[in-house]
């Protein structure tokens, strides 16, 4: 009887050890399952964030494309204004050169041409005044152009 009781107690302790081992294994498995569920949730969040980032990048790309087109149109307008100003300055410079040649001819004609010379001198001063005004306009336009470029 005593031997049977000792053997039963030993068997009971062995079974208790096996039950403890099974419980530990179950706890570890539950912990691992929790970690896996957490990892899956994190992956879903990352995917959502990636989708949001893709949308943000697409929106930014569209904004940048729009700004580039706007800048190109501004540059085209600036070039047109610059070309118009340059051609006007060239035309006025040509007129001034013609007047200068006329002044030289009149100078050699003597007193008879002094009245004509004064008149041409006044015209030359008037043209020089116009040239200076246009140069100021060109400089103003260039300043506006630089301001537009800086703003863009």
GROMACS .gro file of C-alpha atoms in nm:
model
  152
    1UNK     CA    1   0.000   0.000   0.000
    2UNK     CA    2   0.275   0.246   0.091
    3UNK     CA    3   0.464   0.166  -0.224
    4UNK     CA    4   0.149   0.225  -0.430
    5UNK     CA    5   0.092   0.556  -0.254
    6UNK     CA    6   0.455   0.670  -0.314
    7UNK     CA    7   0.432   0.567  -0.677
    8UNK     CA    8   0.096   0.752  -0.712
    9UNK     CA    9   0.248   1.066  -0.554
   10UNK     CA   10   0.548   1.045  -0.791
   11UNK     CA   11   0.314   1.000  -1.086
   12UNK     CA   12   0.104   1.293  -0.964
   13UNK     CA   13   0.414   1.517  -0.938
   14UNK     CA   14   0.520   1.409  -1.287
   15UNK     CA   15   0.176   1.493  -1.422
   16UNK     CA   16   0.185   1.831  -1.242
   17UNK     CA   17   0.526   1.900  -1.401
   18UNK     CA   18   0.388   1.809  -1.743
   19UNK     CA   19   0.084   2.036  -1.682
   20UNK     CA   20   0.318   2.325  -1.580
   21UNK     CA   21   0.526   2.269  -1.893
   22UNK     CA   22   0.210   2.268  -2.107
   23UNK     CA   23   0.088   2.590  -1.938
   24UNK     CA   24   0.426   2.759  -1.999
   25UNK     CA   25   0.419   2.648  -2.360
   26UNK     CA   26   0.061   2.780  -2.394
   27UNK     CA   27   0.162   3.115  -2.240
   28UNK     CA   28   0.456   3.143  -2.478
   29UNK     CA   29   0.229   3.055  -2.773
   30UNK     CA   30  -0.027   3.317  -2.662
   31UNK     CA   31   0.249   3.575  -2.626
   32UNK     CA   32   0.383   3.489  -2.974
   33UNK     CA   33   0.031   3.511  -3.118
   34UNK     CA   34  -0.011   3.857  -2.958
   35UNK     CA   35   0.320   3.970  -3.107
   36UNK     CA   36   0.215   3.842  -3.451
   37UNK     CA   37  -0.122   4.023  -3.428
   38UNK     CA   38   0.060   4.341  -3.325
   39UNK     CA   39   0.304   4.303  -3.616
   40UNK     CA   40   0.013   4.255  -3.859
   41UNK     CA   41  -0.159   4.568  -3.721
   42UNK     CA   42   0.167   4.766  -3.760
   43UNK     CA   43   0.206   4.645  -4.118
   44UNK     CA   44  -0.149   4.761  -4.195
   45UNK     CA   45  -0.068   5.103  -4.045
   46UNK     CA   46   0.251   5.127  -4.252
   47UNK     CA   47   0.055   5.041  -4.568
   48UNK     CA   48  -0.202   5.312  -4.488
   49UNK     CA   49   0.077   5.564  -4.423
   50UNK     CA   50   0.251   5.463  -4.748
   51UNK     CA   51  -0.076   5.514  -4.939
   52UNK     CA   52  -0.118   5.857  -4.774
   53UNK     CA   53   0.244   5.946  -4.858
   54UNK     CA   54   0.190   5.840  -5.220
   55UNK     CA   55  -0.115   6.067  -5.241
   56UNK     CA   56   0.078   6.356  -5.084
   57UNK     CA   57   0.366   6.301  -5.328
   58UNK     CA   58   0.124   6.295  -5.622
   59UNK     CA   59  -0.039   6.619  -5.504
   60UNK     CA   60   0.304   6.781  -5.456
   61UNK     CA   61   0.411   6.670  -5.805
   62UNK     CA   62   0.097   6.827  -5.956
   63UNK     CA   63   0.158   7.152  -5.765
   64UNK     CA   64   0.521   7.164  -5.879
   65UNK     CA   65   0.421   7.097  -6.242
   66UNK     CA   66   0.167   7.380  -6.223
   67UNK     CA   67   0.428   7.617  -6.077
   68UNK     CA   68   0.683   7.524  -6.344
   69UNK     CA   69   0.429   7.598  -6.620
   70UNK     CA   70   0.346   7.930  -6.455
   71UNK     CA   71   0.716   8.020  -6.436
   72UNK     CA   72   0.769   7.925  -6.802
   73UNK     CA   73   0.480   8.152  -6.905
   74UNK     CA   74   0.626   8.435  -6.695
   75UNK     CA   75   0.967   8.387  -6.857
   76UNK     CA   76   0.805   8.397  -7.202
   77UNK     CA   77   0.632   8.726  -7.114
   78UNK     CA   78   0.958   8.867  -6.974
   79UNK     CA   79   1.147   8.779  -7.293
   80UNK     CA   80   0.881   8.947  -7.507
   81UNK     CA   81   0.898   9.265  -7.294
   82UNK     CA   82   1.279   9.263  -7.307
   83UNK     CA   83   1.283   9.218  -7.687
   84UNK     CA   84   1.035   9.505  -7.732
   85UNK     CA   85   1.246   9.734  -7.511
   86UNK     CA   86   1.570   9.641  -7.689
   87UNK     CA   87   1.424   9.704  -8.036
   88UNK     CA   88   1.293  10.046  -7.925
   89UNK     CA   89   1.634  10.142  -7.783
   90UNK     CA   90   1.803  10.025  -8.107
   91UNK     CA   91   1.564  10.237  -8.314
   92UNK     CA   92   1.626  10.547  -8.103
   93UNK     CA   93   2.002  10.490  -8.115
   94UNK     CA   94   1.981  10.474  -8.495
   95UNK     CA   95   1.786  10.803  -8.501
   96UNK     CA   96   2.049  10.962  -8.279
   97UNK     CA   97   2.328  10.841  -8.510
   98UNK     CA   98   2.150  10.996  -8.812
   99UNK     CA   99   2.121  11.324  -8.623
  100UNK     CA  100   2.489  11.312  -8.527
  101UNK     CA  101   2.588  11.273  -8.894
  102UNK     CA  102   2.362  11.566  -8.984
  103UNK     CA  103   2.529  11.776  -8.714
  104UNK     CA  104   2.873  11.705  -8.860
  105UNK     CA  105   2.757  11.814  -9.208
  106UNK     CA  106   2.599  12.132  -9.074
  107UNK     CA  107   2.910  12.218  -8.875
  108UNK     CA  108   3.114  12.230  -9.195
  109UNK     CA  109   2.859  12.445  -9.377
  110UNK     CA  110   2.937  12.738  -9.151
  111UNK     CA  111   2.726  13.018  -9.014
  112UNK     CA  112   2.443  12.957  -9.256
  113UNK     CA  113   2.381  12.622  -9.088
  114UNK     CA  114   2.426  12.734  -8.726
  115UNK     CA  115   2.051  12.784  -8.684
  116UNK     CA  116   1.989  12.436  -8.825
  117UNK     CA  117   2.259  12.303  -8.596
  118UNK     CA  118   2.088  12.447  -8.288
  119UNK     CA  119   1.759  12.294  -8.396
  120UNK     CA  120   1.920  11.953  -8.451
  121UNK     CA  121   2.105  11.983  -8.120
  122UNK     CA  122   1.771  12.036  -7.948
  123UNK     CA  123   1.629  11.734  -8.132
  124UNK     CA  124   1.933  11.535  -8.027
  125UNK     CA  125   1.881  11.640  -7.664
  126UNK     CA  126   1.515  11.542  -7.694
  127UNK     CA  127   1.607  11.203  -7.837
  128UNK     CA  128   1.872  11.154  -7.568
  129UNK     CA  129   1.604  11.235  -7.309
  130UNK     CA  130   1.374  10.974  -7.467
  131UNK     CA  131   1.660  10.722  -7.478
  132UNK     CA  132   1.733  10.785  -7.109
  133UNK     CA  133   1.362  10.742  -7.027
  134UNK     CA  134   1.346  10.415  -7.219
  135UNK     CA  135   1.664  10.294  -7.049
  136UNK     CA  136   1.499  10.373  -6.715
  137UNK     CA  137   1.191  10.180  -6.827
  138UNK     CA  138   1.413   9.889  -6.933
  139UNK     CA  139   1.584   9.897  -6.593
  140UNK     CA  140   1.244   9.915  -6.420
  141UNK     CA  141   1.121   9.621  -6.631
  142UNK     CA  142   1.438   9.427  -6.546
  143UNK     CA  143   1.378   9.500  -6.176
  144UNK     CA  144   1.018   9.381  -6.210
  145UNK     CA  145   1.142   9.075  -6.395
  146UNK     CA  146   1.391   8.998  -6.118
  147UNK     CA  147   1.116   9.047  -5.859
  148UNK     CA  148   0.885   8.810  -6.051
  149UNK     CA  149   1.163   8.553  -6.080
  150UNK     CA  150   1.238   8.578  -5.706
  151UNK     CA  151   0.868   8.544  -5.627
  152UNK     CA  152   0.841   8.231  -5.840
   0.00000   0.00000   0.00000
